[in-house]
Amino acid sequence: MIRSGRLTDSQRKAIDQHWPHYVVDYKAQPLALKSLFPAASELIVEIGFGMGDSLLEMARNIPTSNFIGIEVHRPGIGKLLHGIAEHGLSNLRVICHDATEVLENCFENESIDKILILFPDPWPKKRHNKRRLIQGDFVDLLVRKLKRDGRLHLATDWESYAEQMMNALENVTALVNQNGPGRFWDQPERPVTKFEQRGKRLGHDVWDLLFAKSGL
Ligand SMILES: C[S@@+](CC[C@H](N)C(=O)[O-])C[C@H]1O[C@@H](n2cnc3c(N)ncnc32)[C@H](O)[C@@H]1O
């Protein structure tokens, strides 16, 4: 499923020009990480990067880590491709496909150092809560793909989702809350995202969670 949305001329041009260089076409098989990145390094995956500004900023700030962004929203992919090309980044690549299938099929178990999911769609209506990404099976999938000591960083500006995230993660024996049981991360180390800025303008609070996979 690709969300098309309206593309600006610059996004369309970036998709036409840069797709073959920076997008890894989805195949249901493990990625050849060695040929994707010039240097083996810590692997950081962001799911649902939206317009990609914060992912681009992280990849520019930490050139020694390798980043993969997963998104289905074409305008955001176009914008990010433009940024990757503009800054000549060799440590950031993009997959344009459903994150559940990508995680399941494109990454070996225990292969990712850090997974970020910042402001996943909140699905605020009670009858839509079941569409929320962060729950049961998906959390198990995230944990399987993380290396031991790997980190999982989530954020939301929707209080009931923050509580749901906290419950879902604290229910997993292999995950340890890095801020102490039941506690959110007050001063998260990450760039501000587009979706977060919009929420802040509407007066929303923000909750970040940081968990590590223990050796259990
Ligand atoms: C609310 S937006 C937040 C975007 C960005 N992280 C931010 O904070 O600005 C959630 C994003 O997740 C993406 N998304 C939702 N479900 C997805 C899935 N199954 N696979 C990949 N991306 C997904 C959407 O396309 C959307 O861009």
PDB file of C-alpha atoms and ligand atoms in Angstrom:
ATOM      1  CA  MET A   1       0.000   0.000   0.000  1.00  0.00           C
ATOM      2  CA  ILE A   2       1.509   3.327  -1.074  1.00  0.00           C
ATOM      3  CA  ARG A   3      -0.177   6.522   0.119  1.00  0.00           C
ATOM      4  CA  SER A   4       0.049   8.821  -2.867  1.00  0.00           C
ATOM      5  CA  GLY A   5      -0.987  12.287  -1.642  1.00  0.00           C
ATOM      6  CA  ARG A   6      -0.253  15.387  -3.701  1.00  0.00           C
ATOM      7  CA  LEU A   7       3.363  15.715  -4.795  1.00  0.00           C
ATOM      8  CA  THR A   8       5.049  19.081  -5.238  1.00  0.00           C
ATOM      9  CA  ASP A   9       7.135  19.528  -8.386  1.00  0.00           C
ATOM     10  CA  SER A  10      10.294  19.214  -6.336  1.00  0.00           C
ATOM     11  CA  GLN A  11       9.127  15.976  -4.682  1.00  0.00           C
ATOM     12  CA  ARG A  12       8.160  14.501  -8.059  1.00  0.00           C
ATOM     13  CA  LYS A  13      11.496  15.477  -9.542  1.00  0.00           C
ATOM     14  CA  ALA A  14      13.357  13.975  -6.578  1.00  0.00           C
ATOM     15  CA  ILE A  15      11.425  10.709  -6.962  1.00  0.00           C
ATOM     16  CA  ASP A  16      12.187  10.557 -10.695  1.00  0.00           C
ATOM     17  CA  GLN A  17      15.868  11.383 -10.287  1.00  0.00           C
ATOM     18  CA  HIS A  18      16.917   9.792  -7.026  1.00  0.00           C
ATOM     19  CA  TRP A  19      14.658   6.770  -6.477  1.00  0.00           C
ATOM     20  CA  PRO A  20      17.091   4.296  -8.122  1.00  0.00           C
ATOM     21  CA  HIS A  21      19.982   5.552  -5.989  1.00  0.00           C
ATOM     22  CA  TYR A  22      18.475   5.781  -2.531  1.00  0.00           C
ATOM     23  CA  VAL A  23      15.333   3.626  -2.453  1.00  0.00           C
ATOM     24  CA  VAL A  24      15.669  -0.083  -1.848  1.00  0.00           C
ATOM     25  CA  ASP A  25      12.831  -1.772  -3.718  1.00  0.00           C
ATOM     26  CA  TYR A  26      10.856  -4.054  -1.423  1.00  0.00           C
ATOM     27  CA  LYS A  27      11.525  -7.765  -1.804  1.00  0.00           C
ATOM     28  CA  ALA A  28      10.476 -10.368   0.740  1.00  0.00           C
ATOM     29  CA  GLN A  29      14.075 -11.300   1.497  1.00  0.00           C
ATOM     30  CA  PRO A  30      16.799 -10.039   3.856  1.00  0.00           C
ATOM     31  CA  LEU A  31      18.536  -6.832   2.779  1.00  0.00           C
ATOM     32  CA  ALA A  32      22.125  -7.053   1.596  1.00  0.00           C
ATOM     33  CA  LEU A  33      23.289  -4.527   4.183  1.00  0.00           C
ATOM     34  CA  LYS A  34      26.933  -4.846   3.181  1.00  0.00           C
ATOM     35  CA  SER A  35      26.241  -3.625  -0.315  1.00  0.00           C
ATOM     36  CA  LEU A  36      23.782  -0.921   0.813  1.00  0.00           C
ATOM     37  CA  PHE A  37      26.233   0.979   2.975  1.00  0.00           C
ATOM     38  CA  PRO A  38      29.920   1.704   2.391  1.00  0.00           C
ATOM     39  CA  ALA A  39      30.839   0.911   5.999  1.00  0.00           C
ATOM     40  CA  ALA A  40      29.424  -1.644   8.454  1.00  0.00           C
ATOM     41  CA  SER A  41      28.114   0.222  11.455  1.00  0.00           C
ATOM     42  CA  GLU A  42      25.299   0.598  13.962  1.00  0.00           C
ATOM     43  CA  LEU A  43      21.950   0.168  12.149  1.00  0.00           C
ATOM     44  CA  ILE A  44      19.116   2.552  13.023  1.00  0.00           C
ATOM     45  CA  VAL A  45      15.642   2.095  11.506  1.00  0.00           C
ATOM     46  CA  GLU A  46      12.902   4.728  11.561  1.00  0.00           C
ATOM     47  CA  ILE A  47       9.363   3.553  10.842  1.00  0.00           C
ATOM     48  CA  GLY A  48       6.891   6.116   9.465  1.00  0.00           C
ATOM     49  CA  PHE A  49       9.328   9.014   8.999  1.00  0.00           C
ATOM     50  CA  GLY A  50       6.617  11.263   7.524  1.00  0.00           C
ATOM     51  CA  MET A  51       8.276  14.175   5.699  1.00  0.00           C
ATOM     52  CA  GLY A  52      11.672  12.830   6.771  1.00  0.00           C
ATOM     53  CA  ASP A  53      13.125  16.047   8.223  1.00  0.00           C
ATOM     54  CA  SER A  54      14.072  14.505  11.551  1.00  0.00           C
ATOM     55  CA  LEU A  55      15.499  11.364   9.925  1.00  0.00           C
ATOM     56  CA  LEU A  56      17.609  13.493   7.591  1.00  0.00           C
ATOM     57  CA  GLU A  57      18.848  15.532  10.547  1.00  0.00           C
ATOM     58  CA  MET A  58      19.808  12.392  12.518  1.00  0.00           C
ATOM     59  CA  ALA A  59      21.629  10.869   9.536  1.00  0.00           C
ATOM     60  CA  ARG A  60      23.542  14.112   8.981  1.00  0.00           C
ATOM     61  CA  ASN A  61      24.400  14.425  12.679  1.00  0.00           C
ATOM     62  CA  ILE A  62      25.602  10.833  13.039  1.00  0.00           C
ATOM     63  CA  PRO A  63      27.478  10.041   9.811  1.00  0.00           C
ATOM     64  CA  THR A  64      29.063   6.988  11.481  1.00  0.00           C
ATOM     65  CA  SER A  65      25.694   5.199  11.839  1.00  0.00           C
ATOM     66  CA  ASN A  66      23.653   3.642   9.035  1.00  0.00           C
ATOM     67  CA  PHE A  67      19.972   4.567   8.748  1.00  0.00           C
ATOM     68  CA  ILE A  68      17.015   2.961   6.977  1.00  0.00           C
ATOM     69  CA  GLY A  69      13.699   4.815   6.800  1.00  0.00           C
ATOM     70  CA  ILE A  70      10.436   2.989   6.105  1.00  0.00           C
ATOM     71  CA  GLU A  71       7.444   4.994   4.872  1.00  0.00           C
ATOM     72  CA  VAL A  72       4.468   4.656   2.525  1.00  0.00           C
ATOM     73  CA  HIS A  73       3.704   8.358   2.024  1.00  0.00           C
ATOM     74  CA  ARG A  74       5.112   9.439  -1.347  1.00  0.00           C
ATOM     75  CA  PRO A  75       5.413  13.198  -0.730  1.00  0.00           C
ATOM     76  CA  GLY A  76       7.532  12.442   2.354  1.00  0.00           C
ATOM     77  CA  ILE A  77       9.663  10.007   0.390  1.00  0.00           C
ATOM     78  CA  GLY A  78      10.176  12.633  -2.341  1.00  0.00           C
ATOM     79  CA  LYS A  79      11.169  15.243   0.227  1.00  0.00           C
ATOM     80  CA  LEU A  80      13.613  12.914   1.939  1.00  0.00           C
ATOM     81  CA  LEU A  81      15.187  11.799  -1.365  1.00  0.00           C
ATOM     82  CA  HIS A  82      15.770  15.441  -2.201  1.00  0.00           C
ATOM     83  CA  GLY A  83      17.510  15.906   1.162  1.00  0.00           C
ATOM     84  CA  ILE A  84      19.664  12.781   0.821  1.00  0.00           C
ATOM     85  CA  ALA A  85      20.843  13.903  -2.611  1.00  0.00           C
ATOM     86  CA  GLU A  86      21.392  17.508  -1.539  1.00  0.00           C
ATOM     87  CA  HIS A  87      23.662  16.424   1.302  1.00  0.00           C
ATOM     88  CA  GLY A  88      25.229  13.493  -0.537  1.00  0.00           C
ATOM     89  CA  LEU A  89      24.461  11.071   2.305  1.00  0.00           C
ATOM     90  CA  SER A  90      25.717   7.520   1.944  1.00  0.00           C
ATOM     91  CA  ASN A  91      24.421   6.388   5.352  1.00  0.00           C
ATOM     92  CA  LEU A  92      20.660   6.726   4.723  1.00  0.00           C
ATOM     93  CA  ARG A  93      18.428   4.552   2.535  1.00  0.00           C
ATOM     94  CA  VAL A  94      14.653   4.320   2.146  1.00  0.00           C
ATOM     95  CA  ILE A  95      12.130   1.520   1.748  1.00  0.00           C
ATOM     96  CA  CYS A  96       8.705   2.462   0.461  1.00  0.00           C
ATOM     97  CA  HIS A  97       6.455  -0.328   1.725  1.00  0.00           C
ATOM     98  CA  ASP A  98       4.345  -1.424   4.703  1.00  0.00           C
ATOM     99  CA  ALA A  99       6.582  -1.506   7.788  1.00  0.00           C
ATOM    100  CA  THR A 100       5.230  -4.773   9.164  1.00  0.00           C
ATOM    101  CA  GLU A 101       6.136  -6.672   6.010  1.00  0.00           C
ATOM    102  CA  VAL A 102       9.474  -4.910   5.716  1.00  0.00           C
ATOM    103  CA  LEU A 103      10.461  -5.748   9.285  1.00  0.00           C
ATOM    104  CA  GLU A 104       9.227  -9.291   9.014  1.00  0.00           C
ATOM    105  CA  ASN A 105      10.976 -10.096   5.740  1.00  0.00           C
ATOM    106  CA  CYS A 106      13.862  -7.683   5.123  1.00  0.00           C
ATOM    107  CA  PHE A 107      15.707  -7.857   8.438  1.00  0.00           C
ATOM    108  CA  GLU A 108      17.241 -10.868  10.116  1.00  0.00           C
ATOM    109  CA  ASN A 109      16.308 -11.394  13.757  1.00  0.00           C
ATOM    110  CA  GLU A 110      18.567  -9.487  16.189  1.00  0.00           C
ATOM    111  CA  SER A 111      19.984  -7.279  13.417  1.00  0.00           C
ATOM    112  CA  ILE A 112      18.871  -3.741  14.331  1.00  0.00           C
ATOM    113  CA  ASP A 113      20.555  -1.527  16.942  1.00  0.00           C
ATOM    114  CA  LYS A 114      17.776   0.999  17.283  1.00  0.00           C
ATOM    115  CA  ILE A 115      14.189   1.369  16.083  1.00  0.00           C
ATOM    116  CA  LEU A 116      12.422   4.727  16.187  1.00  0.00           C
ATOM    117  CA  ILE A 117       8.687   5.191  15.747  1.00  0.00           C
ATOM    118  CA  LEU A 118       7.907   8.845  16.302  1.00  0.00           C
ATOM    119  CA  PHE A 119       4.285   9.921  16.383  1.00  0.00           C
ATOM    120  CA  PRO A 120       2.658   6.915  14.718  1.00  0.00           C
ATOM    121  CA  ASP A 121      -0.879   7.640  13.491  1.00  0.00           C
ATOM    122  CA  PRO A 122      -2.801   8.156  16.765  1.00  0.00           C
ATOM    123  CA  TRP A 123      -6.196   6.804  15.649  1.00  0.00           C
ATOM    124  CA  PRO A 124      -7.867   8.799  18.415  1.00  0.00           C
ATOM    125  CA  LYS A 125     -11.425   7.477  17.988  1.00  0.00           C
ATOM    126  CA  LYS A 126     -12.053   4.566  20.326  1.00  0.00           C
ATOM    127  CA  ARG A 127     -13.483   2.389  17.548  1.00  0.00           C
ATOM    128  CA  HIS A 128     -10.254   2.920  15.562  1.00  0.00           C
ATOM    129  CA  ASN A 129      -7.848   2.185  18.443  1.00  0.00           C
ATOM    130  CA  LYS A 130      -7.291  -1.323  17.093  1.00  0.00           C
ATOM    131  CA  ARG A 131      -5.602   0.181  14.021  1.00  0.00           C
ATOM    132  CA  ARG A 132      -2.810   1.596  16.176  1.00  0.00           C
ATOM    133  CA  LEU A 133       0.588   0.238  15.169  1.00  0.00           C
ATOM    134  CA  ILE A 134       2.011  -0.236  18.667  1.00  0.00           C
ATOM    135  CA  GLN A 135       0.389  -3.316  20.084  1.00  0.00           C
ATOM    136  CA  GLY A 136       0.830  -7.060  20.680  1.00  0.00           C
ATOM    137  CA  ASP A 137       2.139  -8.822  17.611  1.00  0.00           C
ATOM    138  CA  PHE A 138       3.845  -5.766  16.188  1.00  0.00           C
ATOM    139  CA  VAL A 139       5.721  -5.148  19.445  1.00  0.00           C
ATOM    140  CA  ASP A 140       6.844  -8.799  19.434  1.00  0.00           C
ATOM    141  CA  LEU A 141       8.108  -8.294  15.883  1.00  0.00           C
ATOM    142  CA  LEU A 142      10.070  -5.182  16.902  1.00  0.00           C
ATOM    143  CA  VAL A 143      11.651  -7.035  19.810  1.00  0.00           C
ATOM    144  CA  ARG A 144      12.629  -9.983  17.607  1.00  0.00           C
ATOM    145  CA  LYS A 145      14.416  -7.720  15.147  1.00  0.00           C
ATOM    146  CA  LEU A 146      16.327  -5.740  17.774  1.00  0.00           C
ATOM    147  CA  LYS A 147      19.822  -6.839  18.755  1.00  0.00           C
ATOM    148  CA  ARG A 148      20.470  -7.583  22.394  1.00  0.00           C
ATOM    149  CA  ASP A 149      20.928  -4.212  24.105  1.00  0.00           C
ATOM    150  CA  GLY A 150      19.180  -2.664  21.090  1.00  0.00           C
ATOM    151  CA  ARG A 151      16.948   0.332  21.774  1.00  0.00           C
ATOM    152  CA  LEU A 152      13.313   1.063  20.977  1.00  0.00           C
ATOM    153  CA  HIS A 153      12.325   4.748  20.994  1.00  0.00           C
ATOM    154  CA  LEU A 154       8.649   5.679  20.653  1.00  0.00           C
ATOM    155  CA  ALA A 155       6.863   9.017  20.925  1.00  0.00           C
ATOM    156  CA  THR A 156       3.282  10.219  20.754  1.00  0.00           C
ATOM    157  CA  ASP A 157       1.301  13.338  21.546  1.00  0.00           C
ATOM    158  CA  TRP A 158      -1.843  11.394  22.390  1.00  0.00           C
ATOM    159  CA  GLU A 159      -2.120  10.511  26.074  1.00  0.00           C
ATOM    160  CA  SER A 160      -4.182   7.338  25.764  1.00  0.00           C
ATOM    161  CA  TYR A 161      -1.759   6.067  23.107  1.00  0.00           C
ATOM    162  CA  ALA A 162       1.188   6.886  25.393  1.00  0.00           C
ATOM    163  CA  GLU A 163      -0.406   4.723  28.086  1.00  0.00           C
ATOM    164  CA  GLN A 164      -1.139   1.969  25.577  1.00  0.00           C
ATOM    165  CA  MET A 165       2.511   2.078  24.416  1.00  0.00           C
ATOM    166  CA  MET A 166       3.769   1.942  28.000  1.00  0.00           C
ATOM    167  CA  ASN A 167       1.549  -1.067  28.815  1.00  0.00           C
ATOM    168  CA  ALA A 168       2.470  -2.882  25.611  1.00  0.00           C
ATOM    169  CA  LEU A 169       6.222  -2.445  26.153  1.00  0.00           C
ATOM    170  CA  GLU A 170       6.224  -3.105  29.891  1.00  0.00           C
ATOM    171  CA  ASN A 171       4.374  -6.367  29.226  1.00  0.00           C
ATOM    172  CA  VAL A 172       7.360  -7.712  27.298  1.00  0.00           C
ATOM    173  CA  THR A 173       9.815  -9.465  29.629  1.00  0.00           C
ATOM    174  CA  ALA A 174      12.754  -8.856  27.304  1.00  0.00           C
ATOM    175  CA  LEU A 175      12.287  -5.059  27.341  1.00  0.00           C
ATOM    176  CA  VAL A 176      13.615  -2.783  30.078  1.00  0.00           C
ATOM    177  CA  ASN A 177      12.355   0.760  30.505  1.00  0.00           C
ATOM    178  CA  GLN A 178      15.453   2.968  30.450  1.00  0.00           C
ATOM    179  CA  ASN A 179      13.749   5.636  32.533  1.00  0.00           C
ATOM    180  CA  GLY A 180      12.552   3.346  35.312  1.00  0.00           C
ATOM    181  CA  PRO A 181       9.289   1.391  35.562  1.00  0.00           C
ATOM    182  CA  GLY A 182       6.269   3.258  34.233  1.00  0.00           C
ATOM    183  CA  ARG A 183       8.293   6.388  33.470  1.00  0.00           C
ATOM    184  CA  PHE A 184       8.404   8.387  30.261  1.00  0.00           C
ATOM    185  CA  TRP A 185      11.587  10.011  28.876  1.00  0.00           C
ATOM    186  CA  ASP A 186      11.464  13.668  29.894  1.00  0.00           C
ATOM    187  CA  GLN A 187      14.328  14.961  27.773  1.00  0.00           C
ATOM    188  CA  PRO A 188      14.508  12.738  24.729  1.00  0.00           C
ATOM    189  CA  GLU A 189      17.522  12.911  22.462  1.00  0.00           C
ATOM    190  CA  ARG A 190      15.999  13.385  19.028  1.00  0.00           C
ATOM    191  CA  PRO A 191      15.094  16.166  16.615  1.00  0.00           C
ATOM    192  CA  VAL A 192      11.604  17.678  16.762  1.00  0.00           C
ATOM    193  CA  THR A 193       9.390  16.171  14.042  1.00  0.00           C
ATOM    194  CA  LYS A 194       6.886  17.840  11.694  1.00  0.00           C
ATOM    195  CA  PHE A 195       3.925  16.053  13.236  1.00  0.00           C
ATOM    196  CA  GLU A 196       5.108  17.005  16.714  1.00  0.00           C
ATOM    197  CA  GLN A 197       5.374  20.691  15.730  1.00  0.00           C
ATOM    198  CA  ARG A 198       1.808  20.612  14.495  1.00  0.00           C
ATOM    199  CA  GLY A 199       0.636  18.995  17.745  1.00  0.00           C
ATOM    200  CA  LYS A 200       2.496  21.543  19.837  1.00  0.00           C
ATOM    201  CA  ARG A 201       0.776  24.371  17.975  1.00  0.00           C
ATOM    202  CA  LEU A 202      -2.505  22.737  19.018  1.00  0.00           C
ATOM    203  CA  GLY A 203      -1.320  22.597  22.652  1.00  0.00           C
ATOM    204  CA  HIS A 204      -0.544  18.856  22.752  1.00  0.00           C
ATOM    205  CA  ASP A 205       1.863  17.365  25.282  1.00  0.00           C
ATOM    206  CA  VAL A 206       4.455  14.823  24.157  1.00  0.00           C
ATOM    207  CA  TRP A 207       5.398  11.459  25.652  1.00  0.00           C
ATOM    208  CA  ASP A 208       8.622   9.633  24.704  1.00  0.00           C
ATOM    209  CA  LEU A 209       9.479   6.070  25.710  1.00  0.00           C
ATOM    210  CA  LEU A 210      12.920   4.441  25.588  1.00  0.00           C
ATOM    211  CA  PHE A 211      13.294   0.708  26.158  1.00  0.00           C
ATOM    212  CA  ALA A 212      16.282  -1.635  25.750  1.00  0.00           C
ATOM    213  CA  LYS A 213      16.212  -5.304  24.857  1.00  0.00           C
ATOM    214  CA  SER A 214      17.819  -7.238  27.653  1.00  0.00           C
ATOM    215  CA  GLY A 215      19.864 -10.401  27.166  1.00  0.00           C
ATOM    216  CA  LEU A 216      17.028 -12.576  28.588  1.00  0.00           C
TER     217      LEU A 216
HETATM  218  C1  LIG B   1       1.414  10.757  12.092  1.00  0.00           C
HETATM  219  S1  LIG B   1       2.623  10.491  10.883  1.00  0.00           S
HETATM  220  C2  LIG B   1       4.136  10.948  11.711  1.00  0.00           C
HETATM  221  C3  LIG B   1       5.266  11.185  10.771  1.00  0.00           C
HETATM  222  C4  LIG B   1       6.622  11.571  11.416  1.00  0.00           C
HETATM  223  N1  LIG B   1       7.162  10.491  12.211  1.00  0.00           N
HETATM  224  C5  LIG B   1       6.502  12.817  12.231  1.00  0.00           C
HETATM  225  O1  LIG B   1       6.532  12.724  13.464  1.00  0.00           O
HETATM  226  O2  LIG B   1       6.393  13.906  11.626  1.00  0.00           O
HETATM  227  C6  LIG B   1       2.715   8.730  10.796  1.00  0.00           C
HETATM  228  C7  LIG B   1       3.427   8.230   9.543  1.00  0.00           C
HETATM  229  O3  LIG B   1       3.491   6.797   9.590  1.00  0.00           O
HETATM  230  C8  LIG B   1       3.326   6.317   8.269  1.00  0.00           C
HETATM  231  N2  LIG B   1       2.835   4.935   8.354  1.00  0.00           N
HETATM  232  C9  LIG B   1       1.663   4.525   8.893  1.00  0.00           C
HETATM  233  N3  LIG B   1       1.530   3.189   8.804  1.00  0.00           N
HETATM  234  C10 LIG B   1       2.664   2.743   8.183  1.00  0.00           C
HETATM  235  C11 LIG B   1       3.122   1.460   7.786  1.00  0.00           C
HETATM  236  N4  LIG B   1       2.388   0.362   8.023  1.00  0.00           N
HETATM  237  N5  LIG B   1       4.316   1.360   7.171  1.00  0.00           N
HETATM  238  C12 LIG B   1       5.069   2.474   6.938  1.00  0.00           C
HETATM  239  N6  LIG B   1       4.678   3.721   7.294  1.00  0.00           N
HETATM  240  C13 LIG B   1       3.501   3.855   7.901  1.00  0.00           C
HETATM  241  C14 LIG B   1       2.321   7.258   7.644  1.00  0.00           C
HETATM  242  O4  LIG B   1       2.379   7.254   6.231  1.00  0.00           O
HETATM  243  C15 LIG B   1       2.722   8.592   8.255  1.00  0.00           C
HETATM  244  O5  LIG B   1       3.618   9.291   7.431  1.00  0.00           O
END
